[in-house]
Coordinates of C-alpha atoms in Angstrom, one line a residue:
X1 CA 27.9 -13.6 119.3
X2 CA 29.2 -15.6 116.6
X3 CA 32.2 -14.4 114.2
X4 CA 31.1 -13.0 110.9
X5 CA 32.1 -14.8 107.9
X6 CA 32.0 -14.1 104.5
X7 CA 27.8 -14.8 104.0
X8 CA 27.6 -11.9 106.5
X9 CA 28.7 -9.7 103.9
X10 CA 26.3 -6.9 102.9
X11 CA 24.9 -6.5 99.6
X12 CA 23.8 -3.1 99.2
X13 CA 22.4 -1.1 95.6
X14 CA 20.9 2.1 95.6
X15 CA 18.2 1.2 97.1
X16 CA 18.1 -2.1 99.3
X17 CA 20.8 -3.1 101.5
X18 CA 20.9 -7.0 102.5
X19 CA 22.3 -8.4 105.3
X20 CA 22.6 -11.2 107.8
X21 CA 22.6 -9.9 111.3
X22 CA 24.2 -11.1 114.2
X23 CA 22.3 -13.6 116.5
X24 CA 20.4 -14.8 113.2
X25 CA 21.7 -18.1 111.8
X26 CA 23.8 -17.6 108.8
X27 CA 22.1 -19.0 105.6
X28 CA 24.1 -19.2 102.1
X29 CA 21.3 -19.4 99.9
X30 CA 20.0 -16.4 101.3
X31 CA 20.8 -13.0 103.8
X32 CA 17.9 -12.8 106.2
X33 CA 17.1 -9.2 106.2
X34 CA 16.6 -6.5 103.6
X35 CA 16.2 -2.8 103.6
X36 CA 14.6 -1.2 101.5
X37 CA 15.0 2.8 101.0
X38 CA 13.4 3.3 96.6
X39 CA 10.5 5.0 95.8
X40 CA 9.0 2.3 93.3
X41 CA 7.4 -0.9 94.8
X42 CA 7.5 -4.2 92.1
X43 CA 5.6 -6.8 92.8
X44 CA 6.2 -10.1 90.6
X45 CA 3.2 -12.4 90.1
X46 CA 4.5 -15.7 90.8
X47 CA 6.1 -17.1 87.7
X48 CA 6.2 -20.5 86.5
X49 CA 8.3 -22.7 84.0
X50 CA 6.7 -21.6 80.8
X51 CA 9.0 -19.6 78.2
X52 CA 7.8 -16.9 75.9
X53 CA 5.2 -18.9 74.0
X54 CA 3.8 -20.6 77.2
X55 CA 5.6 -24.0 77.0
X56 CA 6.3 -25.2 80.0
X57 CA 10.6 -25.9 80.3
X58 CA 11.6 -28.9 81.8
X59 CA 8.8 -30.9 82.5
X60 CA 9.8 -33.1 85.3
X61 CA 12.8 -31.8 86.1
X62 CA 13.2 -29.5 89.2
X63 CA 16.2 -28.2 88.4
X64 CA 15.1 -26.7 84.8
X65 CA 12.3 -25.4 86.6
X66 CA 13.5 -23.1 89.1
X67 CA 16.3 -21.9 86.5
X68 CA 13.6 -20.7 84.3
X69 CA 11.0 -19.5 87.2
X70 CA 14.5 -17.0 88.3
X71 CA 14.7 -16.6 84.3
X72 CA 11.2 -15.6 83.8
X73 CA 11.6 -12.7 87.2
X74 CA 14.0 -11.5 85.6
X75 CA 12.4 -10.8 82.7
X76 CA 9.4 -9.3 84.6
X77 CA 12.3 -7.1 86.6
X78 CA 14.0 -5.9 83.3
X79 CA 10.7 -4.9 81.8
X80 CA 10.0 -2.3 84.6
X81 CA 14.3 -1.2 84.7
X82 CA 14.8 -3.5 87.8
X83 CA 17.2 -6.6 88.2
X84 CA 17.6 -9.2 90.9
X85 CA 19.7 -6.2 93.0
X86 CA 16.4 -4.4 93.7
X87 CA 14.7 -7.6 95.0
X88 CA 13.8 -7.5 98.6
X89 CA 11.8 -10.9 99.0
X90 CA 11.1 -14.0 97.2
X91 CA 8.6 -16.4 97.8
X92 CA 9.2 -19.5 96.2
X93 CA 6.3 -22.4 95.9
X94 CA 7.5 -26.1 95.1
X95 CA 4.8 -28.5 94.5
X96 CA 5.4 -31.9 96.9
X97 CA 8.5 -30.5 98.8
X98 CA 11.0 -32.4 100.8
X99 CA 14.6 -31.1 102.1
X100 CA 16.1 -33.8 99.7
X101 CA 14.8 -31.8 96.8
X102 CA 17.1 -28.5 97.8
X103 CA 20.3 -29.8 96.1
X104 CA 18.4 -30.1 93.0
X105 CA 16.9 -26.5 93.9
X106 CA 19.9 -24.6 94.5
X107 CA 21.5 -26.2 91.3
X108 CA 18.5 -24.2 89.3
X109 CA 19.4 -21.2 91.2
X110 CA 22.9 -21.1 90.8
X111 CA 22.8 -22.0 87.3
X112 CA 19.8 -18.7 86.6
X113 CA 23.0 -17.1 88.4
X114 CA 25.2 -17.8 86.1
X115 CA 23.1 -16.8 83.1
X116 CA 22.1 -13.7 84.5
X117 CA 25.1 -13.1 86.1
X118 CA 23.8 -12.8 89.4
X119 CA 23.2 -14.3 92.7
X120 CA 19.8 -13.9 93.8
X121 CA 20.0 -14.3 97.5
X122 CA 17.3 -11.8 99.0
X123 CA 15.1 -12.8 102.1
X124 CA 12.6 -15.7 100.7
X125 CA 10.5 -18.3 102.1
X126 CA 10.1 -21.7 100.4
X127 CA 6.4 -23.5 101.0
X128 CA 5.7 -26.9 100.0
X129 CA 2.6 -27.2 98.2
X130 CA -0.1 -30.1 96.9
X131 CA -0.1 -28.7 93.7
X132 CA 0.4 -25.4 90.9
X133 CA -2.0 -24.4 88.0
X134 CA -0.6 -27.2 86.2
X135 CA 0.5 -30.5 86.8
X136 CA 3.6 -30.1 84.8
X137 CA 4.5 -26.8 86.9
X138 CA 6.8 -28.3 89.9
X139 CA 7.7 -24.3 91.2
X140 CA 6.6 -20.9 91.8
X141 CA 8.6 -17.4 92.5
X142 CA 7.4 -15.1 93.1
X143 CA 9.4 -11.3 94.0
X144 CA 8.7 -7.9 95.6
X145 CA 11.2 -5.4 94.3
X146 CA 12.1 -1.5 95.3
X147 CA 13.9 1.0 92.8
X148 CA 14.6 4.5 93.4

């Protein structure tokens, strides 16, 4: 067994608990398990870089992208009296991916974090895609969420 660290932490609410269990590789962007005890399933249709009126943010910019995809779950969270503490999974859809592009990624993330005061880190998986609904959209979350 390797020594836990500080990404090995827990993060529990109410109702999820996540975690990264021994004999899983540690990953900082993310814990690789969460537990889920609520009573209310959420499930987030994937959401893109468009604010309120339906312009897209950031047009060619990755970064401005993801920031307002997390932006934009949020949102859909808040509106049913759930934030990013009830999230269990993302999956996260980036059009033309390559492991070059997470810098860029995780700076989107970090700075949704910092607006909203969070760090979303729930179990996700990140698929590289041909294409979105538009060709201006470079990203795609989308979240399943549990409250009590």
């Amino acid at each position: 067994m390797r020594p836990r660290g500080p990404h090995d932490e827990e993060t529990r609410t109410m109702a999820i608990t996540l975690t990264n269990p021994s004999g899983l590789p540690a990953v900082d962007a993310y814990r690789q398990v969460s537990i889920a005890t609520g009573t209310k399933l959420i499930s987030v249709a994937g959401q893109v870089a468009w604010d309120a009126e339906g312009t897209t943010v950031g047009v060619g910019d990755l970064a401005a992208q993801v920031e307002q995809c997390y932006l934009n779950v949020n949102t859909a969270l808040t509106a049913v009296g759930a934030t990013f503490a009830d999230v269990t999974r993302l999956t996260v859809y980036v059009v033309d991916w390559t492991p070059d592009k997470m810098p860029l990624f995780l700076e989107g993330a970090m700075r949704a974090g910092a607006r909203l005061g969070a760090t979303p880190v729930p179990p996700g998986t990140l698929l590289g895609v041909a294409a979105l609904d538009v060709p201006e959209h470079l990203v795609e979350i989308e979240a399943t969420a549990v409250i009590d």
